[in-house]
Coordinates of C-alpha atoms in Angstrom, one line a residue:
M569 CA 0.4 0.1 0.1
T570 CA 1.2 3.5 -1.0
A571 CA 1.7 5.3 2.1
V572 CA 2.3 8.7 3.1
S573 CA 2.9 10.4 6.3
D574 CA 2.1 14.0 7.0
G575 CA 4.3 16.4 5.8
A576 CA 5.9 13.7 3.1
A577 CA 5.5 14.0 -0.7
P578 CA 3.3 11.4 -2.0
Q579 CA 5.1 8.2 -3.3
A580 CA 4.6 6.2 -6.5
A581 CA 1.4 4.2 -6.5
P582 CA 2.3 0.3 -6.9
A583 CA 2.4 -1.6 -9.8
Q584 CA -0.9 -2.9 -11.3
V585 CA -2.0 -6.2 -11.8
A586 CA -2.4 -5.1 -16.0
P587 CA 1.2 -3.9 -17.6
A588 CA -1.5 -3.5 -20.7
A589 CA -4.9 -2.4 -21.7
A590 CA -7.5 -5.7 -22.0
P591 CA -9.3 -6.9 -24.9
W592 CA -12.0 -4.4 -25.6
R593 CA -14.8 -6.8 -25.3
A594 CA -13.5 -7.3 -21.6
R595 CA -13.4 -3.4 -20.7
F596 CA -16.9 -3.1 -22.4
S597 CA -18.4 -6.3 -20.7
W598 CA -16.9 -4.9 -17.7
A599 CA -18.8 -1.8 -18.3
M600 CA -21.7 -3.4 -18.8
F601 CA -22.2 -4.2 -15.4
D602 CA -22.2 -1.1 -14.4
W603 CA -25.2 -0.7 -17.5
A604 CA -26.8 -4.2 -15.4
N605 CA -27.1 -2.7 -12.4
Q606 CA -28.1 1.3 -12.9
P607 CA -32.2 0.8 -13.2
Y608 CA -32.0 -1.0 -9.6
F609 CA -30.8 2.2 -8.0
T610 CA -32.3 4.7 -10.7
V611 CA -35.6 3.3 -10.9
I612 CA -36.2 1.6 -8.0
T613 CA -34.2 2.9 -4.6
T614 CA -34.3 6.7 -6.6
F615 CA -36.7 7.8 -8.7
I616 CA -39.9 5.6 -9.2
F617 CA -40.5 3.2 -6.7
V618 CA -39.3 3.7 -3.3
P619 CA -41.3 7.4 -3.8
Y620 CA -44.0 5.1 -4.7
F621 CA -43.7 2.7 -1.5
T622 CA -43.4 5.8 0.9
S623 CA -46.3 7.8 -0.6
Q624 CA -48.7 5.0 -1.6
V625 CA -48.2 1.8 0.4
V626 CA -47.0 3.1 3.2
G627 CA -49.8 5.9 2.9
N628 CA -48.5 8.9 4.5
S629 CA -44.8 10.8 2.9
V630 CA -43.7 11.2 6.5
Q631 CA -43.8 8.1 7.9
G632 CA -43.1 6.2 4.8
Q633 CA -39.6 8.5 4.5
S634 CA -38.8 7.3 7.9
L635 CA -39.4 3.6 7.5
W636 CA -37.5 4.2 4.2
A637 CA -34.4 5.5 6.6
F638 CA -34.6 2.7 9.2
T639 CA -34.2 0.3 6.6
Q640 CA -31.1 1.7 4.8
A641 CA -29.6 2.3 7.9
A642 CA -30.0 -1.7 8.5
A643 CA -28.8 -2.6 5.4
G644 CA -26.1 -0.2 5.7
A645 CA -24.7 -1.0 9.2
I646 CA -24.5 -5.2 7.4
V647 CA -22.7 -3.6 4.0
A648 CA -20.8 -1.7 6.2
L649 CA -19.4 -5.3 8.6
G650 CA -19.8 -7.6 5.9
A651 CA -17.9 -6.2 3.1
P652 CA -14.4 -5.9 4.0
F653 CA -14.7 -9.7 5.0
L654 CA -16.1 -10.9 2.2
G655 CA -13.0 -8.7 0.1
A656 CA -10.6 -10.4 2.0
I657 CA -12.1 -13.8 1.7
A658 CA -11.9 -13.4 -2.2
D659 CA -8.5 -12.3 -2.4
A660 CA -7.3 -15.2 -0.3
G661 CA -9.8 -17.3 -2.9
G662 CA -8.5 -15.9 -6.0
R663 CA -11.5 -15.7 -7.6
R664 CA -13.8 -12.5 -7.5
K665 CA -16.6 -14.3 -10.1
P666 CA -18.4 -16.2 -8.1
W667 CA -19.1 -14.2 -5.2
L668 CA -20.8 -11.8 -8.0
L669 CA -22.8 -14.6 -9.3
A670 CA -24.0 -15.2 -6.2
F671 CA -25.2 -11.8 -5.1
Q672 CA -26.5 -10.6 -8.1
A673 CA -28.6 -13.8 -7.9
L674 CA -29.6 -12.4 -4.5
L675 CA -30.5 -8.9 -5.9
G676 CA -32.5 -10.2 -8.9
L677 CA -34.9 -12.3 -6.1
A678 CA -35.1 -9.6 -4.1
C679 CA -36.3 -7.1 -6.6
F680 CA -38.8 -9.6 -8.3
A681 CA -40.1 -9.6 -4.4
L682 CA -41.8 -5.7 -4.6
W683 CA -44.5 -7.0 -6.9
L684 CA -46.0 -7.8 -3.7
A685 CA -46.0 -4.2 -2.6
Q686 CA -49.2 -3.5 -3.4
P687 CA -51.3 -0.5 -1.1
G688 CA -53.8 -1.8 1.6
K689 CA -52.0 -4.9 2.1
P690 CA -50.5 -3.9 5.6
E691 CA -49.4 -7.2 5.6
V692 CA -46.8 -7.3 3.4
L693 CA -45.4 -4.0 4.3
W694 CA -42.7 -5.2 6.0
L695 CA -41.8 -8.2 3.6
V696 CA -41.3 -5.4 1.2
L697 CA -38.7 -3.5 3.3
V698 CA -36.9 -7.2 3.6
A699 CA -36.9 -7.4 0.2
L700 CA -35.6 -3.6 -0.1
A701 CA -32.5 -4.0 2.7
L702 CA -32.1 -7.7 0.9
A703 CA -31.4 -5.7 -2.2
N704 CA -29.8 -3.2 -1.4
I705 CA -27.0 -5.0 0.7
S706 CA -26.3 -7.6 -2.5
A707 CA -26.3 -4.6 -4.7
E708 CA -23.4 -3.0 -2.3
Y709 CA -21.7 -6.5 -2.2
S710 CA -21.9 -6.8 -5.7
I711 CA -19.9 -3.7 -6.2
V712 CA -17.0 -4.6 -4.2
F713 CA -16.1 -7.6 -6.4
N714 CA -16.9 -5.9 -9.5
N715 CA -14.3 -2.6 -8.5
A716 CA -11.8 -5.3 -7.8
L717 CA -11.9 -6.3 -11.5
L718 CA -11.1 -2.4 -12.5
P719 CA -6.7 -2.6 -12.0
G720 CA -6.9 -5.8 -13.8
L721 CA -8.1 -4.6 -17.4
V722 CA -6.2 -1.4 -18.0
P723 CA -3.0 0.6 -17.0
P724 CA -3.0 2.6 -14.1
E725 CA -3.0 5.9 -16.3
R726 CA -6.4 4.7 -18.2
M727 CA -8.1 4.1 -15.0
G728 CA -9.8 7.3 -14.8
R729 CA -11.9 7.1 -18.4
L730 CA -12.4 3.2 -17.7
S731 CA -14.7 3.9 -14.4
G732 CA -16.0 7.0 -15.6
F733 CA -17.3 4.8 -18.8
G734 CA -18.5 2.2 -16.9
W735 CA -20.2 5.0 -14.6
G736 CA -21.6 6.5 -17.6
M737 CA -22.9 3.6 -19.3
G738 CA -25.1 2.8 -15.9
Y739 CA -26.7 6.4 -16.3
T740 CA -27.4 5.9 -19.7
G741 CA -28.9 2.3 -18.7
G742 CA -30.6 4.2 -16.3
I743 CA -32.0 6.8 -18.5
I744 CA -33.3 3.8 -21.1
A745 CA -35.2 1.7 -18.0
L746 CA -36.7 5.1 -17.1
F747 CA -38.3 6.1 -20.4
A748 CA -39.5 2.6 -20.5
V749 CA -41.2 2.7 -16.7
L750 CA -42.8 6.4 -18.3
I751 CA -44.2 4.9 -21.6
V752 CA -45.9 1.2 -19.4
S753 CA -47.2 3.5 -16.8
R754 CA -48.1 7.2 -19.1
P755 CA -48.6 5.8 -22.8
E756 CA -50.9 9.1 -23.4
L757 CA -47.6 11.0 -23.4
I758 CA -46.1 9.0 -26.5
G759 CA -49.9 9.7 -28.1
I760 CA -50.9 6.1 -27.3
T761 CA -54.4 5.9 -25.3
P762 CA -55.1 2.2 -23.6
P763 CA -58.2 1.5 -21.9
P764 CA -59.7 3.4 -19.2
G765 CA -58.1 2.2 -15.9
E766 CA -55.4 0.4 -17.3
A767 CA -51.8 1.2 -18.2
L768 CA -49.5 -0.4 -21.3
L769 CA -49.1 -4.2 -21.8
G770 CA -53.2 -4.6 -20.0
L771 CA -51.4 -3.6 -16.4
K772 CA -54.3 -2.1 -13.8
R773 CA -53.6 1.1 -12.7
D774 CA -56.3 0.5 -9.3
S775 CA -53.4 -1.6 -8.1
F776 CA -50.3 -0.1 -9.2
E777 CA -49.4 -2.8 -11.6
A778 CA -47.3 -0.4 -13.7
E779 CA -45.3 0.9 -10.3
R780 CA -45.2 -3.2 -8.6
I781 CA -43.6 -4.4 -11.7
I782 CA -40.6 -2.6 -11.5
G783 CA -39.2 -5.2 -9.5
P784 CA -39.3 -8.2 -11.7
V785 CA -38.2 -6.3 -14.4
A786 CA -35.4 -5.1 -13.4
M787 CA -34.7 -8.6 -12.3
L788 CA -34.7 -9.9 -16.1
W789 CA -32.5 -6.7 -17.3
L790 CA -30.4 -7.6 -14.6
A791 CA -29.8 -11.3 -15.6
I792 CA -29.6 -10.2 -19.6
F793 CA -27.3 -7.1 -19.3
A794 CA -24.8 -9.0 -16.7
L795 CA -24.3 -11.5 -18.7
P796 CA -21.1 -10.8 -20.6
M797 CA -19.2 -9.4 -17.7
F798 CA -19.4 -13.9 -16.2
L799 CA -18.4 -14.2 -20.1
F800 CA -15.8 -12.2 -21.2
T801 CA -14.3 -10.2 -18.4
P802 CA -11.1 -12.0 -16.8
D803 CA -10.8 -13.4 -13.3
R804 CA -8.1 -14.2 -11.2
P805 CA -7.2 -18.3 -11.1
G806 CA -8.3 -19.6 -8.1
S807 CA -5.9 -20.4 -5.8
G808 CA -6.6 -24.2 -4.8
K809 CA -7.3 -23.9 -1.5
P810 CA -9.7 -25.2 0.8
L811 CA -12.7 -23.1 1.5
G812 CA -12.4 -23.1 4.7
Q813 CA -8.6 -22.0 4.6
V814 CA -9.4 -19.4 2.4
V815 CA -12.5 -18.2 5.2
R816 CA -9.4 -18.3 7.5
E817 CA -6.9 -16.5 6.2
G818 CA -9.3 -13.7 4.7
L819 CA -9.9 -12.9 8.7
R820 CA -6.9 -12.5 9.3
R821 CA -5.8 -10.5 6.9
V822 CA -8.3 -7.8 6.8
I823 CA -8.3 -7.8 10.7
G824 CA -4.3 -7.3 10.2
T825 CA -4.7 -4.3 7.7
V826 CA -7.1 -2.8 9.6
A827 CA -5.2 -2.6 12.6
H828 CA -2.3 -1.5 10.6
L829 CA -4.2 1.8 8.5
R830 CA -3.2 4.3 10.9
Q831 CA 0.4 3.7 10.3
H832 CA -0.7 5.0 6.3
T833 CA -2.1 8.2 7.7
N834 CA -2.9 9.5 3.9
T835 CA -4.8 6.3 3.1
L836 CA -7.1 6.5 6.7
R837 CA -7.6 10.6 5.6
F838 CA -9.2 9.4 2.3
L839 CA -11.2 6.5 3.7
I840 CA -12.6 9.1 6.3
A841 CA -13.1 11.6 3.6
Y842 CA -14.8 9.0 1.5
M843 CA -17.2 7.6 4.2
L844 CA -18.4 11.1 5.1
Y845 CA -18.9 12.6 1.7
Y846 CA -20.2 9.6 0.4
D847 CA -23.2 9.3 3.0
G848 CA -23.8 12.4 2.0
L849 CA -24.0 11.7 -1.5
N850 CA -26.0 8.3 -1.3
A851 CA -28.9 10.3 1.1
V852 CA -29.3 13.1 -1.7
I853 CA -29.6 10.2 -3.4
A854 CA -32.3 8.2 -1.8
F855 CA -34.0 10.9 -0.6
G856 CA -34.0 13.4 -3.3
G857 CA -37.4 11.9 -5.3
V858 CA -38.9 11.0 -1.9
Y859 CA -38.6 14.9 -0.5
A860 CA -39.9 15.9 -4.3
A861 CA -42.7 13.7 -4.2
G862 CA -43.4 15.1 -0.4
V863 CA -43.7 18.9 -0.9
F864 CA -44.8 18.9 -4.7
G865 CA -47.0 15.9 -5.0
W866 CA -45.0 14.2 -7.4
G867 CA -46.4 11.3 -9.2
T868 CA -44.5 8.4 -11.1
T869 CA -44.6 10.9 -14.2
E870 CA -43.4 13.8 -12.5
L871 CA -40.8 11.5 -10.7
G872 CA -39.9 9.6 -14.3
L873 CA -39.3 12.7 -16.1
F874 CA -37.2 14.6 -13.4
G875 CA -35.1 11.5 -13.3
I876 CA -34.4 11.3 -16.6
A877 CA -33.5 14.5 -16.9
L878 CA -31.5 14.3 -14.0
T879 CA -29.6 11.2 -15.4
V880 CA -29.2 12.6 -18.9
V881 CA -27.1 15.5 -17.2
A882 CA -24.7 12.9 -15.3
A883 CA -24.1 10.5 -17.9
P884 CA -21.5 12.7 -20.5
S885 CA -20.3 14.4 -17.0
V886 CA -19.1 11.5 -15.8
I887 CA -17.3 10.1 -19.0
A888 CA -16.0 13.6 -19.3
A889 CA -14.7 13.4 -15.8
G890 CA -12.9 10.1 -16.5
W891 CA -10.5 12.4 -18.7
L892 CA -10.0 14.7 -16.0
D893 CA -9.2 12.2 -13.6
D894 CA -6.9 10.8 -15.9
R895 CA -5.2 14.3 -16.4
A896 CA -5.9 16.6 -13.4
G897 CA -6.4 13.5 -11.0
S898 CA -9.0 11.5 -8.8
K899 CA -8.9 14.4 -5.6
R900 CA -9.0 17.1 -7.6
T901 CA -12.2 15.8 -9.7
V902 CA -13.6 14.8 -6.4
Q903 CA -13.2 18.0 -4.3
A904 CA -15.3 20.0 -7.8
S905 CA -17.6 17.0 -7.6
I906 CA -18.3 17.5 -3.7
I907 CA -18.6 21.0 -4.5
L908 CA -21.3 20.6 -7.4
V909 CA -23.5 18.6 -4.5
T910 CA -23.7 20.7 -2.0
L911 CA -24.4 23.7 -4.3
G912 CA -27.3 21.9 -5.3
S913 CA -28.3 20.7 -1.8
L914 CA -27.8 23.9 -0.6
G915 CA -30.6 24.7 -3.1
I916 CA -32.6 22.1 -2.7
V917 CA -32.8 22.6 1.3
S918 CA -34.1 26.3 0.7
I919 CA -37.1 25.3 -0.7
T920 CA -40.3 24.7 0.9
T921 CA -43.9 24.5 -1.4
S922 CA -44.4 28.3 -1.2
S923 CA -41.0 29.7 -0.9
I924 CA -37.4 28.9 -2.2
L925 CA -34.1 30.5 -1.0
F926 CA -34.8 30.4 2.4
G927 CA -37.3 32.5 2.6
L928 CA -38.4 34.0 -1.1
D929 CA -42.1 34.0 -1.0
V930 CA -43.2 32.3 -4.4
P931 CA -47.0 31.0 -5.6
A932 CA -47.4 27.6 -4.6
K933 CA -48.4 24.8 -6.9
T934 CA -52.3 24.5 -7.5
A935 CA -54.0 21.3 -9.6
E936 CA -54.3 24.3 -12.5
M937 CA -50.6 24.6 -12.9
G938 CA -49.4 22.6 -15.8
L939 CA -46.3 19.8 -15.9
F940 CA -43.4 21.6 -13.4
G941 CA -45.4 24.8 -13.5
S942 CA -44.6 25.7 -10.0
T943 CA -41.4 27.9 -9.3
G944 CA -40.7 25.3 -6.2
E945 CA -40.5 22.9 -9.0
R946 CA -38.8 24.8 -11.5
F947 CA -36.4 25.8 -8.4
F948 CA -35.9 22.3 -7.3
F949 CA -35.4 21.5 -10.8
L950 CA -32.4 23.7 -11.2
C951 CA -30.6 22.5 -8.1
A952 CA -30.9 19.0 -8.7
L953 CA -29.3 18.9 -12.3
L954 CA -26.1 20.6 -9.9
V955 CA -26.6 17.3 -8.2
G956 CA -26.4 15.4 -11.3
L957 CA -23.4 17.0 -12.4
G958 CA -21.4 16.2 -9.3
M959 CA -22.8 12.5 -8.1
G960 CA -21.3 10.5 -11.1
P961 CA -18.1 12.2 -11.0
M962 CA -17.9 11.8 -7.4
Q963 CA -18.6 7.9 -7.5
A964 CA -15.8 7.3 -10.4
A965 CA -13.3 9.1 -9.1
S966 CA -13.3 7.8 -5.7
R967 CA -13.4 4.1 -7.1
T968 CA -9.9 5.1 -9.2
M969 CA -8.3 6.3 -6.2
V970 CA -8.7 3.4 -4.8
A971 CA -6.8 1.7 -7.4
R972 CA -4.1 3.8 -7.1
L973 CA -3.6 3.4 -3.3
A974 CA -4.5 -0.6 -3.1
P975 CA -1.4 -2.9 -3.6
P976 CA -2.3 -5.4 -6.3
D977 CA -2.5 -8.8 -4.1
M978 CA -5.1 -7.0 -2.0
L979 CA -7.2 -5.3 -4.4
T980 CA -10.9 -6.7 -3.3
E981 CA -10.1 -6.9 0.0
F982 CA -9.0 -2.7 -0.2
Y983 CA -12.6 -2.3 -2.0
G984 CA -14.0 -4.0 0.6
I985 CA -12.4 -1.7 3.0
F986 CA -12.9 1.0 0.7
S987 CA -17.2 -0.5 1.1
L988 CA -16.9 0.1 4.4
S989 CA -15.8 4.0 4.7
G990 CA -18.4 4.1 2.6
R991 CA -20.8 2.6 4.6
A992 CA -19.6 2.7 8.4
T993 CA -21.5 5.6 8.8
S994 CA -24.1 4.8 6.2
F995 CA -26.5 3.8 8.7
L996 CA -26.3 6.9 10.5
A997 CA -27.3 9.4 8.0
P998 CA -31.0 7.5 7.1
M999 CA -30.7 7.2 11.3
L1000 CA -30.3 10.8 11.5
I1001 CA -32.8 11.5 8.9
G1002 CA -35.5 8.8 10.1
I1003 CA -35.0 10.3 13.6
A1004 CA -35.5 13.9 13.2
T1005 CA -38.2 13.0 10.1
A1006 CA -40.3 11.3 13.0
L1007 CA -40.0 14.0 16.0
L1008 CA -40.2 17.1 13.8
A1009 CA -42.7 15.6 11.5
S1010 CA -40.9 17.6 8.4
Q1011 CA -38.8 16.1 5.4
R1012 CA -36.4 19.1 5.0
V1013 CA -34.8 18.6 8.0
A1014 CA -33.6 15.6 6.0
A1015 CA -31.3 17.9 3.3
V1016 CA -29.7 20.0 6.0
I1017 CA -28.3 16.4 7.4
V1018 CA -26.7 16.1 4.1
L1019 CA -25.0 19.1 3.6
V1020 CA -23.2 18.7 7.3
F1021 CA -22.0 15.3 5.7
L1022 CA -21.2 16.3 2.6
T1023 CA -19.1 19.6 4.0
A1024 CA -17.1 17.4 6.4
G1025 CA -16.2 15.0 3.9
F1026 CA -14.6 17.6 1.6
I1027 CA -12.6 19.1 4.7
M1028 CA -11.2 15.9 5.4
L1029 CA -10.4 15.5 1.8
W1030 CA -8.4 18.8 1.4
R1031 CA -5.4 17.2 3.5
V1032 CA -4.9 14.0 1.3
A1033 CA -2.3 13.5 -1.0
E1034 CA -3.1 11.8 -3.8
P1035 CA -0.1 9.5 -5.4
K1036 CA 2.1 10.4 -7.9
R1037 CA 1.6 8.2 -11.0

């Protein structure tokens, strides 16, 4: 591991696994993993399903936001505790793909269970919450092992571009998935008039089948588009060691690594900074759509169009940021991204139903106003686009930073620790949001908590020295 003590110049990053780029098919297939998984994050957890679940299935947007926050907190705690150990075990065993396959299968099954989320059936509420938690855990564990494949595909000076391309592919997949949801649920937008009470494909509006079908379709999407990664992206060879020995070695390694992290002050600073700013970003992503649904009463149409606009901005920005990452460095790319997300979040927290910018009165939304017809909605849109510009580059450049710091034979373990740092307090922001929302009966407090985490992460990142390449 590259260690930089306080006041010392950054040392050269360790040699990477791949001295030359892998074939284009291997690299493209690796990026397809982001395409395959992004609809879960875009359509289910951010823009469509969870806002539908909190407002319609739970039936109360404030209570729904609180339940979703506590579910996120529980899942985040499990991810934080397990990711480093799973990563170290995979490093000891050599192969990453078997782990990927197992967690992708669990993610697909959890998504399929979301079909049960029907309003007026309180008996399925907790089953759906468990499915959402399992999906979150499986998706995050999958990312640990997929990230660890990155340094084996390109040399260090090109990792930023491939990482950014992968995120860009993911956002593109998210856009297409959002379009599909809108067309199915609101075919009137493209001039198709279904029979009364139905959406496209005969889905019933009164039982919200267009929203509930999102989970099973996400499972099908995942199965189809994750397949190229399993077929064409190279994995490390297995060690041939018995499973029991692999588990014991992995546990010893991660305990030893964590115990000695304080010897690597520069890397430790980065992990703490990431822990803070990534927690803030996750809260923005998790609660942005929920907040808009509660404040403005947005439904599937508004949330879908909002998500498409946000993702259209995010996709090219993250691809461009990959070039910036390779030229200006991962740290500067992340810093610029945090500033954009913070400005957008600050604007969002300034909005109420009848004011913007912390007290500037604007007309409240009325039934007579058209789509996004109120000033508050338009200002929310503008602020959210700033978040969209920064969220992808922040995640892609952070992923690259770990690859530049980690020893080649400990990549999965360090991506597990990276996931731990991103999840160690991931329960904290949702938990604080859940508690504050329940106590104050206000959704607005979520954005304030987000700002605290983003600011603290930016301050800690300022002291991180990026290794020379």
